[in-house]
């Protein structure tokens, strides 16, 4: 997020520590958005981190998973790291105000800015699997996805290091471009998948259970994409038209809070697909007893 600077914005000359949400003096009149923003960060720490760790653990345990699991694993790594940086961020804002720590926090925000790249990879992978199944058969090799993941990591690290070293303003246009492109690609892929699934059952009374689950899953993913990424796409390109208070104290906080919620929502969505027995064999439905007559 762009509210991180090398300046000590949380203290006065006398050393008095202002409340966390008074990041800027002008924002003292509307502190509620800061409360909401940091409430989301705490939620990501206490709920998002364990959920993302659980997702990584379940993927590593799988003997054979879906082709998208590689991208989901990398996405969980980024979201978990971002959540773990919350105590560092809060401690530095409230008490430390250390310039070196600002660099590490800015790096973490840079990682979070471009996590939609892995979400886009997931959507593209599912798009090819459903819409172009013949092509998908020829590119099922996971080595291709590992190579793509390495390339994405290269882009993510380049962006994050630039933001960390040169500051927020150096990547503003890049951030807007990435979010805008990722949003439209993800929406296109998911709408195409929904269209193909609906078309495949046209004229039939009952949808195949597998396709029904896929249709439900893609519909939920599309809703999450719209909720989490439509606000920045709709509002951030017009940042120059807002007043300082409106943008710094309200709009940017609301937009980034909604985006940050993805750290908890995305692993929760993945876990919701699992059968109860995948968490614990004791939750598996008991099989019907077989009567054997002698």
Backbone as a ProteinNet text record, in pm:
[ID]
protein_1_A
[PRIMARY]
XXXXXXXXXXXXXXXXXXXXXXXXXXXXXXXXXXXXXXXXXXXXXXXXXXXXXXXXXXXXXXXXXXXXXXXXXXXXXXXXXXXXXXXXXXXXXXXXXXXXXXXXXXXXXXXXXXXXXXXXXXXXXXXXXXXXXXXXXXXXXXXXXXXXXXXXXXXXXXXXXXXXXXXXXXXXXXXXXXXXXXXXXXXXXXXXXXXXXXXXXXXXXXXXXXXXXXXXXXXXXXXXXXXXXXXXXXXXXXXXXXXXXXXXXXXXXXXXXXXXXXXXXXXXXXXXXXXXXXXXXXXXXXXXXXXXXX
[TERTIARY]
84	0	87.4	32.1	114.4	122.6	76.1	83.2	208.2	310.3	435.1	541.1	599.5	704.9	818.7	930	1045.1	1030.5	924.6	904	840.3	869.1	807.4	675.1	569.3	440.3	359.3	405.7	327.1	365.1	462.4	503.2	525.8	513.5	536.3	677	713.6	847.3	869.6	762.2	773.8	784.4	764.5	776.1	644.9	535.2	405	360.1	319.3	276.7	127.7	95.2	-44.9	-108.6	-241.7	-308.6	-273.3	-280.8	-240.2	-310.6	-439.2	-516.1	-489.7	-422	-387.5	-255.6	-250.4	-127.4	-90.6	-193.6	-176.5	-264.4	-216.2	-292.5	-430.3	-437.2	-564.3	-666.7	-620	-709.9	-772.5	-736.1	-789.1	-941	-996.1	-1141	-1217	-1149	-1217.7	-1129.8	-1118.8	-1028.8	-1085.1	-1215.4	-1279.5	-1221.8	-1177.2	-1122.7	-987.8	-911	-785.4	-811.6	-916	-953.1	-992	-1072.1	-1113.4	-993.8	-903.6	-787	-699.6	-666.9	-581.1	-656.5	-789.5	-868.8	-857.4	-857.2	-839	-701.5	-600	-464.1	-454.7	-519.7	-519.2	-594.3	-704.8	-779.6	-691	-614.6	-524.4	-417.6	-377.3	-275.4	-331.9	-446.8	-500.3	-576.9	-631.7	-708.6	-643.4	-596.9	-540.5	-413.5	-322.4	-195.8	-218.8	-296.8	-322.1	-391.6	-485.3	-556.4	-461	-373.2	-277.7	-176.7	-134.2	-43.7	-113.9	-241.5	-318.3	-328.3	-350.4	-357.8	-225.4	-114	17.3	42.2	5	23	-59.7	-185.3	-271	-219.6	-166.7	-113.6	11	99.4	221.4	190	81.5	44	-18.4	-70.5	-140.6	-44.6	-88.1	-8.4	-29.1	-149	-178.6	-286.1	-250.7	-345.7	-380.7	-451.5	-486.3	-366.1	-371.4	-260.3	-247.2	-356.3	-353.4	-291.2	-266.2	-215.7	-81.3	0.1	130.8	111.1	17.7	-9.4	-75.3	-165.4	-232.6	-131.5	-34.9	68.9	149.6	192.1	269.9	188.1	60.7	-27.1	-38.9	-48.9	-59.1	69.4	183.7	311.4	315	274.4	273.9	176.5	55.5	-45.6	-5.1	55.6	99.7	210.9	305.5	414.8	360.6	266.3	208	137.6	66.6	-0.5	98	208.6	309	380.9	376.9	441.2	356.1	233.7	145.1	204.1	255.9	313.8	432	513.3	627.8	579.2	478.7	422.9	365.3	283	218.6	320.3	417.8	519	599.9	630.9	710.4	630.3	500.9	417	395.3	376.1	341.5	461.7	572.4	680.7	818.5	852.4	990.7	1022.8	938.8	961.5	1103.1	1147.6	1282	1281.5	1369.2	1372.8	1403.4	1490.7	1525.9	1405.9	1325.5	1205.9	1104.2	1097.1	1005.8	1036.3	1164.4	1201.4	1143.5	1155	1104.1	952.3	887.2	741.4	696.1	767.4	733.8	753.1	853.4	875.8	757	706.7	591	467.9	447.8	334.9	352.5	475.9	501.1	462.1	494.3	454.6	303.4	234.6	88.3	26.4	86.3	32.2	13.5	109.9	108.9	76.4	21.1	-26.5	-135.5	-213.9	-311.6	-249.7	-117.6	-54	-71.9	-57.5	-76.7	-224.6	-311.6	-454.7	-493.3	-429.8	-452.9	-405.4	-290.8	-241.3	-340.4	-401	-500.4	-619.7	-667.3	-782.6	-750.8	-630.8	-591.6	-578.7	-525.8	-511.6	-648.6	-743	-877.4	-948.1	-920.7	-979.9	-937.4	-807.2	-757.8	-813.9	-822.5	-871.7	-1016.7	-1099.4	-1243.2	-1275.8	-1219.2	-1255.8	-1175.9	-1048.9	-964.2	-904.7	-987.8	-940.7	-833.6	-839.4	-739.7	-602.5	-598	-472.4	-421.9	-513.9	-476.2	-411.3	-458.7	-402.4	-254.5	-215.2	-76.2	14.6	-42.9	40.6	13.3	-19.9	-46.8	80.7	194	320.5	340.7	360.2	377.3	506.3	602.3	726	699	596.2	557.1	508.8	427	372.1	479.6	577.5	689.3	769.1	791.7	862.2	785.5	652.6	569.9	576.3	572	577.7	709.2	818.1	949	952.8	892.8	888.3	804.2	691.5	604.8	676.8	749.5	826.8	930.8	991	1087.4	1023.4	904.3	832.6	792.8	744.7	700.7	816.7	930.2	1046.3	1100.9	1101.3	1148.3	1060.1	929	834.4	853.5	861.6	870	999.7	1111	1238.8	1239.7	1176.2	1166.9	1086.8	973.9	891.8	966	1038	1112.4	1222.6	1298.7	1417.2	1382.9	1302.2	1274.8	1149.7	1065.9	946.8	820.5	709.2	577.1	552	588.7	558.3	623.8	732.6	805.4	727.7	627.2	554.2	404	360.1	216.9	151.4	213.5	155.1	159.8	269.1	280.9	172.5	150.1	47.1	-90.2	-124.9	-254.5	-267.4	-158.9	-162.2	-178.3	-106	-114.8	-255.1	-310.3	-443.9	-548.9	-537.5	-635.3	-629.5	-508.5	-493.4	-537	-493.5	-529	-679.1	-743.8	-888.5	-962.9	-931.4	-1004.8	-973.3	-849.4	-816.5	-892.9	-896.1	-965.3	-1115.5	-1173.8	-1317.5	-1347.9	-1265.8	-1286.7	-1278.6	-1175.2	-1156.4	-1273.6	-1316.9	-1423.5	-1559	-1585.8	-1710.1	-1710.6	-1595.6	-1586.4	-1611.2	-1555.1	-1575.1	-1721.6	-1785.3	-1927.5	-2011	-1977.6	-2051.9	-2040.8	-1919.1	-1898.2	-1971	-1965.8	-2033.4	-2185	-2238.1	-2381.9	-2423.8	-2340.5	-2371.5	-2367.8	-2280.1	-2266.1	-2387.2	-2469.7	-2588.2	-2716.7	-2703.6	-2822	-2917.4	-3044.1	-3144.4	-3151.5	-3061.8	-3063.4	-3127.8	-3198.9	-3267.5	-3171.2	-3071.5	-2980.3	-2836.4	-2761.1	-2619.7	-2538	-2438.2	-2345.4	-2287	-2282.1	-2234.8	-2096.9	-2004.4	-1870.4	-1876.6	-1952.9	-1965.6	-2041.7	-2136.3	-2211.7	-2120.2	-2029.2	-1934.1	-1839.1	-1794.4	-1704.7	-1774.8	-1901.7	-1979.4	-1995.3	-2026.7	-2043.8	-1913.1	-1803.3	-1673.2	-1630.6	-1645.2	-1605	-1692.6	-1820.1	-1909.9	-1865.8	-1824.6	-1776.9	-1647.3	-1555.7	-1428.3	-1452.9	-1544.7	-1576	-1630.3	-1716.8	-1771.7	-1661.3	-1566	-1455.3	-1365.9	-1340.6	-1257.7	-1322.1	-1452	-1522.4	-1520.2	-1546.5	-1551.4	-1413.8	-1308.4	-1174.4	-1099.5	-1124	-1039.7	-1113.4	-1246.2	-1318.1	-1297.6	-1298.2	-1276.2	-1146.2	-1028.5	-908	-911.8	-972.1	-982.3	-1069.9	-1176.4	-1271.7	-1227.7	-1152.8	-1125.5	-983	-883.1	-744.1	-699.7	-749.1	-705.7	-742.9	-837	-881.5	-828.4	-717.5	-663.3	-631.3	-585	-545.2	-663	-785	-903.3	-958.3	-909.9	-961.7	-880.9	-944.5	-872.7	-781.5	-686.5	-592.5	-666	-759.1	-832.7	-916.5	-985.4	-1071.6	-991.2	-872.6	-795.1	-714.5	-636.9	-546.5	-619.1	-728.8	-796.1	-918.4	-965	-1087.1	-1071.8	-1059.1	-1065.9	-953.6	-828.6	-717.5	-725.9	-769.2	-781.4	-889.8	-1003.5	-1112.4	-1070.5	-1004.8	-963.7	-863.3	-760.5	-657.1	-706.4	-801.7	-860.2	-932.6	-1010.2	-1085.5	-989.4	-883.1	-783.8	-713.7	-679.4	-608.1	-693.8	-825.8	-913.7	-894.4	-840.1	-817	-721.3	-635.4	-542.3	-616.5	-736.6	-817.5	-922	-981.2	-1090.3	-1041.3	-926.2	-878.1	-847.4	-772.3	-752.2	-880.6	-970.5	-1098.5	-1178.7	-1172.5	-1242.5	-1183.4	-1050.8	-985.2	-1022.8	-1020.3	-1051.7	-1197.5	-1285.4	-1428.3	-1456.3	-1362.7	-1381.3	-1346.1	-1272.5	-1224.8	-1337.5	-1326	-1415.6	-1375.9	-1472.8	-1443.6	-1337.8	-1338.9	-1243.1	-1099.2	-1079.1	-943.5	-877.7	-957.4	-903.3	-869.5	-959.5	-938.8	-1015.8	-952.5	-1023.1	-1144.4	-1140.3	-1251.1	-1379.9	-1368.4	-1485.9	-1546.8	-1484.1	-1532.4	-1661	-1755.5	-1884.1	-1863.6	-1920.4	-1901.6	-1970.7	-1902.7	-1961.3	-2067.9	-2163.3	-2271.5	-2219.6	-2264.2	-2217.7	-2272.3	-2191.4	-2230.6	-2272.7	-2394.1	-2444.5	-2398.5	-2332.3	-2282.1	-2353.8	-2426.2	-2498.1	-2420.5	-2416.4	-2342.8	-2441.7
-118.4	0	123.2	237.1	353	444.4	402.5	489.7	466	406.7	380.5	475.2	552.8	643.5	633.8	694.7	694.5	800.4	880.5	984.2	926.1	985.9	943.7	1017.9	959.9	1026.1	1002.8	919.7	881.6	955.6	1044.5	1111.9	1259.6	1335.1	1478.3	1508.2	1635.2	1674.5	1640.2	1651.3	1622.4	1474.6	1391.8	1248.3	1179.6	1254.5	1194.1	1106.3	985.1	891.9	908.8	945.5	960.4	823.6	816.9	689.1	636.4	506.6	440.3	497.8	528.4	571.7	717.8	795.3	931.9	932.9	855.6	848	984	1057.9	1196.1	1283.9	1402.5	1492.5	1520.2	1533.9	1566.2	1454.6	1332.1	1217.1	1202.5	1291.3	1281.9	1295.8	1364	1384.4	1260.2	1163.8	1041.7	919.7	878.1	767.4	628.6	620.4	488.7	401.6	462.6	381.1	321.4	391.9	335.3	217.7	231.5	122.4	-0.9	20.6	-90.1	-152.4	-68.4	-117.4	-206.7	-159.7	-239.3	-355.9	-345.4	-460.7	-574.6	-539.5	-640.5	-703.8	-623.7	-676.9	-776.1	-744.2	-835.8	-964.3	-951.1	-1069.4	-1158.4	-1098.3	-1175.7	-1247.6	-1185.5	-1248	-1367.7	-1349	-1454.1	-1561.7	-1528.8	-1626.9	-1660.4	-1558.8	-1580.7	-1662.9	-1633.4	-1708	-1856.7	-1895.3	-2038.9	-2105	-2033.7	-2091.8	-2114.4	-2018.9	-2035.3	-2145.9	-2158.1	-2267.5	-2401.4	-2407.5	-2531.1	-2566.7	-2466.4	-2490.8	-2545.2	-2484.2	-2532.4	-2675.8	-2704.9	-2839.5	-2942.2	-2907.9	-3002.1	-3026.5	-2922.6	-2939.3	-3027.2	-3004.8	-3085.1	-3231.1	-3256.8	-3393	-3470.2	-3397.7	-3463.7	-3549.2	-3668.3	-3751.9	-3709	-3661.4	-3612.8	-3506.2	-3383.3	-3273.9	-3218.6	-3104.9	-3039.9	-2962.2	-2926.6	-2853.5	-2713.3	-2661.4	-2526.4	-2522	-2637.2	-2640	-2569.7	-2573.9	-2505.7	-2355.3	-2298.9	-2155.7	-2122.5	-2209.5	-2187.4	-2190.6	-2282.1	-2291.4	-2161.2	-2112.1	-1988.1	-1869.1	-1865.9	-1759	-1763.2	-1883.5	-1898.9	-1855.3	-1881.9	-1838.4	-1685.6	-1617.3	-1471	-1415.5	-1472	-1422.9	-1448.3	-1564.1	-1595.1	-1500.1	-1473.4	-1381	-1241.2	-1197.4	-1064.8	-1056.8	-1162.7	-1164.1	-1162.1	-1233.3	-1239.7	-1106.3	-1018.4	-888	-788.5	-825.3	-733.8	-686.2	-776	-727.6	-632.8	-661.8	-575.2	-436.5	-435	-308.8	-226.7	-288.9	-218.2	-168.3	-252.9	-213.6	-94.7	-93.9	16	145.5	134.8	253.5	313.6	227.2	273.9	317	240.2	260.6	284.8	209.9	209	320	331.4	429.3	419.7	297.2	272	271.8	350.6	361.3	227.8	148.4	18.7	-73.6	-70.8	-156.2	-110.8	21.3	69.2	2.6	-19.4	-84.1	-225.7	-302.3	-439.9	-443	-346.7	-340.6	-301.8	-205.8	-165	-280.6	-363.4	-481.2	-576.5	-595.6	-684.4	-631.1	-499.6	-440.4	-455.5	-451.5	-472.8	-613.3	-712.3	-850.2	-862.1	-798.6	-808.5	-739.9	-630.2	-556	-644.9	-736.2	-813.1	-961.5	-997.6	-1135.8	-1173.5	-1075.7	-1112.9	-1182.7	-1172.6	-1242.1	-1393.8	-1447.1	-1590.7	-1628.2	-1540.3	-1565.8	-1566.6	-1481.6	-1480.2	-1610.7	-1662	-1790.9	-1902.8	-1901.6	-2003.1	-1994.9	-1872.9	-1854.7	-1896.8	-1863.7	-1903.1	-2054.3	-2119	-2264.5	-2332.3	-2284.2	-2341	-2309.6	-2190.8	-2151.6	-2246.8	-2273.8	-2365.5	-2505.5	-2550.3	-2685.4	-2704.4	-2602	-2614.8	-2574.9	-2464.4	-2409.7	-2473.7	-2510.9	-2572.3	-2703.3	-2804.3	-2928	-3002.6	-2996.2	-3065.4	-3001.5	-2869.2	-2798	-2827.3	-2832.8	-2856.6	-2993.8	-3092.3	-3227	-3228	-3142.2	-3139.2	-3058.3	-2982	-2897.2	-2927.1	-3050.9	-3087.7	-3100.5	-3105.4	-3123.2	-3010.7	-3047.9	-2949	-2869.5	-2921	-2845.3	-2712.2	-2709.7	-2585.3	-2485	-2532.7	-2443.9	-2398.9	-2484.8	-2444.7	-2333.6	-2348.6	-2244.3	-2112.8	-2120.4	-1999.5	-1935.3	-2017.4	-1966.4	-1893.9	-1949.8	-1884.4	-1749.4	-1743.2	-1616.6	-1513.2	-1558.1	-1468.1	-1418.4	-1509.2	-1469	-1363.3	-1377.1	-1277.3	-1139.9	-1135.1	-1008.5	-951.3	-1039.2	-995.1	-937.1	-1006.7	-958.6	-828.1	-816.2	-692.1	-575.1	-596.5	-491.1	-455.2	-557	-533.7	-463.1	-503	-438	-292.8	-267.8	-130.4	-44.5	-97.6	-23.4	-2.9	-106	-100.3	5.3	9.9	96	236.6	245.1	375.6	443.6	367.8	428.5	396.6	434.4	401.1	465.4	589.9	662.6	600.5	525.8	467.8	355.8	299.4	185	209.8	332.3	360.6	321	361.3	331	181.1	116.6	-28.5	-101.3	-59.9	-122.4	-110	9.6	30	-57.5	-66.9	-149.2	-297.2	-346.5	-488.1	-522.9	-440.9	-467.2	-462.7	-364.5	-350.3	-470.1	-507.9	-621	-751.8	-775	-898.5	-909.2	-799.3	-800.4	-843.2	-780.8	-811.6	-952.9	-998.8	-1136.1	-1236.8	-1214.6	-1307.5	-1310	-1193.2	-1187.1	-1258.2	-1232	-1297.2	-1449.4	-1498.4	-1643.1	-1707.5	-1646.8	-1707.1	-1698.8	-1589.3	-1580.8	-1683.2	-1703.4	-1803.8	-1944	-1973.1	-2104.6	-2125.9	-2025.1	-2035.2	-2056	-1983.9	-1996.7	-2137.8	-2193.3	-2328.1	-2431.7	-2418.4	-2513.8	-2506.6	-2386.5	-2371.6	-2426.6	-2401.6	-2448.9	-2600.5	-2663.1	-2808.4	-2881.4	-2810.1	-2873.8	-2817.1	-2741.9	-2683.1	-2793.8	-2780.9	-2879	-2998.3	-3005.3	-3115.1	-3067.3	-3154.2	-3117.9	-3112.6	-3199.7	-3208.9	-3192.5	-3109.3	-3090.4	-3201.9	-3248.2	-3347	-3297.8	-3384.4	-3340.4	-3275.4	-3328.9	-3271.6	-3131.2	-3118.1	-2987.1	-2890.5	-2944.3	-2859.2	-2799.9	-2882	-2832.6	-2730.9	-2759.5	-2666.6	-2533.3	-2540.9	-2419.9	-2336.4	-2403.1	-2332.9	-2268.1	-2342.9	-2293.7	-2171.2	-2178.3	-2067.5	-1944.9	-1966.8	-1855	-1783.3	-1861.4	-1802.1	-1725.7	-1785.5	-1719.3	-1587.2	-1587.7	-1465.1	-1358.3	-1397.8	-1301	-1240.6	-1324.4	-1276.5	-1181.7	-1214.8	-1129.1	-991.1	-989.7	-862	-781.9	-848.3	-778.9	-725.7	-808.3	-770.5	-676.3	-688.6	-615	-511.3	-509.1	-404.4	-266.4	-253.5	-119.8	-52.5	-121.2	-52.2	-19.7	-108.8	-83.3	39	53.9	162.4	295.9	291	414.1	467.2	379.3	426.2	504.2	471.6	551.9	699.5	733.3	872.2	936.3	881.5	929.2	1077.8	1129.2	1270.5	1365.8	1316.2	1402.7	1415.9	1334	1338.4	1436	1485.8	1567.7	1479.6	1543	1466.5	1383.8	1446.2	1375.4	1263.2	1289.5	1187.7	1066.6	1090.8	978.4	908.4	985.9	926.7	870.2	932.4	894.8	806.3	795.2	718.2	618.1	671.1	585.1	482.6	525.4	430.3	325.4	365.1	269.7	166.7	213.4	120.8	23	75.7	-8.4	-114.3	-74.6	-169.2	-265.6	-222.1	-313.1	-427.4	-394.2	-496	-589.2	-533.5	-617.8	-710.3	-657.2	-736.8	-850.7	-835.2	-942.8	-1071.7	-1058.8	-1177.5	-1274.9	-1225.8	-1313.4	-1417.8	-1385.2	-1478.7	-1546.9	-1474.1	-1528.3	-1637.9	-1618	-1715.4	-1851.6	-1861.9	-1995.5	-2055.4	-1969.9	-2019.8	-2083	-2022.6	-2077.4	-2212.1	-2222.6	-2348.6	-2458.4	-2426	-2525.1	-2568.2	-2476.6	-2510.1	-2618.8	-2638.9	-2743.1	-2882	-2886.9	-3015.4	-3095.1	-3225.3	-3312.8	-3312.7	-3337.1	-3338.4	-3441.5	-3553.2	-3660.1	-3620.7	-3514.1	-3470	-3402.5	-3348.4	-3286.5	-3390.4	-3487.6	-3589.9	-3714	-3831.6	-3953.6	-3980.4	-3925.3	-3949	-3880.9	-3783.7	-3714.3	-3782.3	-3891.1	-3961.2	-4034	-4025	-4090.6	-4240.1	-4301.8	-4446	-4523.3	-4624.7	-4705.9	-4795.6	-4828.5	-4913.4	-5052.5	-5109.4	-5243.3	-5347.9	-5448	-5554.2	-5675.9	-5718.8	-5836.1	-5963.2	-6047.3	-6172.6	-6285.8	-6361	-6475.9	-6603.8	-6686.8	-6811.1	-6924.3
0	0	0	-43.9	-63.6	57.2	174.4	290.1	371.3	310.8	380.4	326.2	411.1	370	467.8	431.1	520.6	629.5	622.7	722.4	846.5	960.2	1084.5	1098	1043.4	1039.5	1165.6	1255.5	1371.1	1499	1492.5	1615.3	1591.5	1695.7	1688.6	1736.7	1734.9	1777.4	1924.4	2004.8	2147.5	2177.3	2075.7	2095.1	2126.4	2135.7	2164.5	2048.5	2077.9	1974.1	1945.7	1822.8	1786.2	1771	1779.5	1754.1	1615.8	1598.7	1474.6	1352.8	1369.3	1252	1215.7	1300.9	1265.3	1188.3	1081.4	1003.8	946.3	905.6	861.6	950.1	983.6	1070	1011.8	878.4	815	829.3	859.7	869.3	1008.1	1100.5	1235.8	1238.3	1136.9	1133.5	1088.3	1025.9	980.7	1006.1	1131.2	1165.4	1137.1	1107.5	1098.2	987.5	875.3	767	805.2	887.8	936.1	1030.2	1112.5	1202.7	1121.2	1016.6	930.1	859.5	809.2	735.3	822.4	942.2	1028.9	1092.6	1100.9	1143.2	1043.1	912.9	808.2	818.8	848.9	860.8	977.5	1087.9	1202.6	1167.5	1094.4	1049.9	963.2	873.5	787.8	868.7	979.3	1064.2	1140.5	1204.4	1292.1	1216.2	1100.5	1023.5	890.6	818.2	685.4	685.9	779.8	784.4	810.8	915.9	936.5	818.6	754.6	640.5	523.5	498.2	387.9	416.9	542	579.3	559.1	594.9	575.6	427.3	343.7	199	147.2	188.4	144	190.1	312.7	368.2	291.4	259.8	186.7	45	-19	-154.6	-152.8	-54.3	-44.3	-13	57.5	94.2	-20.3	-119.2	-229	-311	-342.8	-432.2	-577.1	-606.6	-741.8	-730.8	-760.8	-750.6	-887.1	-885.4	-1011.4	-1063.3	-1190.2	-1250.5	-1192.5	-1134.7	-1078.1	-939.2	-878.4	-741.3	-726.8	-830.8	-826	-808.8	-883.8	-873.3	-739.4	-693.7	-564.7	-451.1	-458.7	-355	-348.6	-463.5	-467.3	-416.9	-450.7	-403.4	-251.3	-195.4	-50.1	19.6	-42.5	14.8	26.2	-80.5	-79.7	23.9	29.2	122.7	267.8	293.8	430.2	472.8	383.9	416.5	445.1	364	384.4	520.1	556.7	686	801.8	787.6	894	914	814.7	827.5	906.3	942.2	1014.6	1147.3	1234.2	1360.6	1338.6	1236.8	1207	1165.2	1078.1	1029.6	1145.2	1228.3	1338.6	1441.2	1473.7	1571.9	1522.4	1393.2	1339.5	1333.5	1303.6	1297.3	1436	1534.9	1669.3	1751.6	1744.1	1839.1	1776.8	1672	1626	1526.3	1423.3	1316.1	1261.5	1237.4	1187.2	1034.8	975.7	829.1	762	822.7	764.3	760.5	865.9	870.1	767	741.2	637	502.7	474.7	348.4	341.4	449.1	449.4	440.3	507.2	501.1	360.6	299.6	163.5	66.2	91.6	7.3	18.4	140.5	160.1	88	93.5	21.7	-129.4	-174.6	-316.4	-359.2	-275.2	-305.1	-315.3	-220.1	-219.1	-339.1	-383.9	-498.9	-620.9	-643	-767.9	-747.1	-631.9	-615.2	-716.5	-769.5	-872.9	-994.2	-1012.6	-1125	-1111.9	-990.6	-971.2	-980.7	-934.3	-949.1	-1096.5	-1174.3	-1318.9	-1383.1	-1336.4	-1387.3	-1359.2	-1241.6	-1205.9	-1299.8	-1324.1	-1412.5	-1555.1	-1603.4	-1738.7	-1751.2	-1647.4	-1648.2	-1656.7	-1580.7	-1583.6	-1715.3	-1768.5	-1895.8	-2006.9	-2016.5	-2120.1	-2098.4	-1972.2	-1942.8	-1986.3	-1969.1	-1998.7	-2142.2	-2187.1	-2318.4	-2431.6	-2405	-2507.2	-2453.5	-2430.7	-2367.3	-2446.9	-2580.2	-2662.4	-2641.8	-2644.2	-2619	-2478	-2382.3	-2243.2	-2225.9	-2300.3	-2291.1	-2326.1	-2419.5	-2462.2	-2372.8	-2277.6	-2190.7	-2042.7	-2011.3	-1872.3	-1789.6	-1855.1	-1784.2	-1682.1	-1556.1	-1449.8	-1462.5	-1539.7	-1558.9	-1629.3	-1713.9	-1780.4	-1676.6	-1581.3	-1478.6	-1379.7	-1354.2	-1268.1	-1335.7	-1467.5	-1542.4	-1542.2	-1560.1	-1556.8	-1418.1	-1313.7	-1176.4	-1150.3	-1201.1	-1183.3	-1254.2	-1373	-1446.4	-1371.4	-1315.9	-1239.4	-1114	-1046.8	-929.3	-965.7	-1082.5	-1127.4	-1141.6	-1200.5	-1216	-1080	-991.5	-858.7	-778.7	-779.6	-703.7	-762.4	-894.6	-957.5	-916.8	-919.1	-879.4	-732.2	-644.9	-500.1	-462.4	-523.6	-493.7	-541.7	-655.6	-705.1	-609	-561.7	-466	-334.5	-292.2	-166.6	-171.1	-279.8	-287.7	-336.3	-441.8	-503.3	-450.1	-376.2	-318.1	-396.3	-336.3	-390.9	-526.5	-541	-664.3	-786.7	-766.8	-879.6	-948.8	-881.8	-939.2	-948.2	-926.9	-929.2	-1060.7	-1171.4	-1302.6	-1331	-1289	-1309.1	-1231.3	-1107.2	-1024.4	-1090.3	-1137	-1201.9	-1325.7	-1403.8	-1524.8	-1493.9	-1393.2	-1355.5	-1307.5	-1218.5	-1164.1	-1274.5	-1362.1	-1470.8	-1565.2	-1607.7	-1700.2	-1634.5	-1510.4	-1440.4	-1422.2	-1388.2	-1365.7	-1491.9	-1604.6	-1727.9	-1778.2	-1761.3	-1802.1	-1717.1	-1585	-1496	-1522	-1543.4	-1572.2	-1704.2	-1806.3	-1936.9	-1924.2	-1854	-1840.3	-1768.1	-1659	-1579.7	-1649.7	-1719.6	-1796.1	-1909.4	-1973	-2080.2	-2026.1	-1908.4	-1846.9	-1813	-1754.7	-1720.4	-1845.9	-1953	-2078.6	-2134.9	-2135.2	-2189	-2104.4	-1971.8	-1884.3	-1900.2	-1913.9	-1934	-2070.1	-2170.3	-2305.4	-2313.1	-2234.4	-2239.3	-2183	-2106.4	-2048.1	-2106.9	-2215.3	-2277.4	-2322.2	-2286	-2322.7	-2230	-2132.4	-2036.3	-1906.1	-1841.3	-1718.6	-1600.4	-1600.2	-1486.4	-1534.1	-1464.8	-1496.9	-1433.2	-1507.5	-1454.6	-1322	-1217.3	-1085.3	-1088.5	-1169.1	-1178.1	-1238.5	-1347.2	-1410.1	-1320.7	-1242.9	-1151.5	-1044.9	-991	-891.7	-954.2	-1078.4	-1147.6	-1173.6	-1215.4	-1242.5	-1116	-1005.4	-877.8	-833.6	-849.5	-806.2	-886.4	-1017.2	-1103.6	-1077	-1049.7	-1018.6	-892	-790.7	-665.4	-688.3	-766.5	-796.1	-869.2	-964.7	-1038.9	-944.8	-850.9	-754.2	-668.6	-625.8	-542.8	-622.2	-748.4	-833.7	-847.5	-870.8	-888.2	-758.2	-644.9	-516.1	-476.4	-493.2	-445.9	-539	-669.6	-763.5	-848.1	-844.3	-916.5	-853.3	-718.5	-659.2	-703.1	-698.6	-745.9	-894.8	-974.2	-1118	-1144.4	-1064.7	-1087.5	-1027.4	-915.1	-840.7	-854.9	-855.1	-851.2	-975	-1096.3	-1212.1	-1201.4	-1113.5	-1100.3	-971.9	-920.5	-792.9	-795.5	-909.4	-917.8	-904.5	-919.9	-913.5	-772	-678.4	-542.5	-457.5	-353	-256.1	-172.5	-101.5	-18.7	85.4	155.4	261.7	202.7	92	31.8	-12.7	-72.5	-124.4	-15.8	62.1	160.9	282.3	320.6	444.7	423.5	299.3	277.1	160.8	38.8	-80	-83	-66.1	-75	35	153.6	264.5	236.4	182.3	150.5	41.2	-63.2	-175.9	-131.9	-58.5	-18.4	88.8	171.2	269.9	200	97.9	23.6	-49.3	-107.9	-174.3	-75	42.3	142	196.8	191.3	238.1	158.7	37.8	-44.1	23.8	116.1	187.5	270.2	313.6	391.5	305.9	212.8	132.1	38.2	-25.8	-124.5	-62.9	48.5	106.8	161	210.3	261.1	148.3	31	-85.7	-125.1	-124.5	-159.4	-60.6	67.7	171.6	163.5	124	116.4	13.2	-82	-183.9	-132.7	-22.7	26.7	92.5	81.4	155.2	301.7	389.8	532.8	568.5	497.2	527.7	498.3	415.8	383.9	503.9	594.7	715	821	832.7	934.8	894.8	892	855.2	944.1	1067.4	1159.1	1113.6	1019.4	969.2	847.6	803.5	685.6	718.7	628.3	651.4	662.2	765	780.4	670.1	621.6	515	574.9	494.5	540.7	571.4	683.5	718.3	621	596.6	504.2	584.5	563.1	632.9	562.8	634.7	578.5	648	570.8	628.7	602.7	702.4	689.8	671
[MASK]
++++++++++++++++++++++++++++++++++++++++++++++++++++++++++++++++++++++++++++++++++++++++++++++++++++++++++++++++++++++++++++++++++++++++++++++++++++++++++++++++++++++++++++++++++++++++++++++++++++++++++++++++++++++++++++++++++++++++++++++++++++++++++++++++++++++++++++++++++++++++++++++++++++++

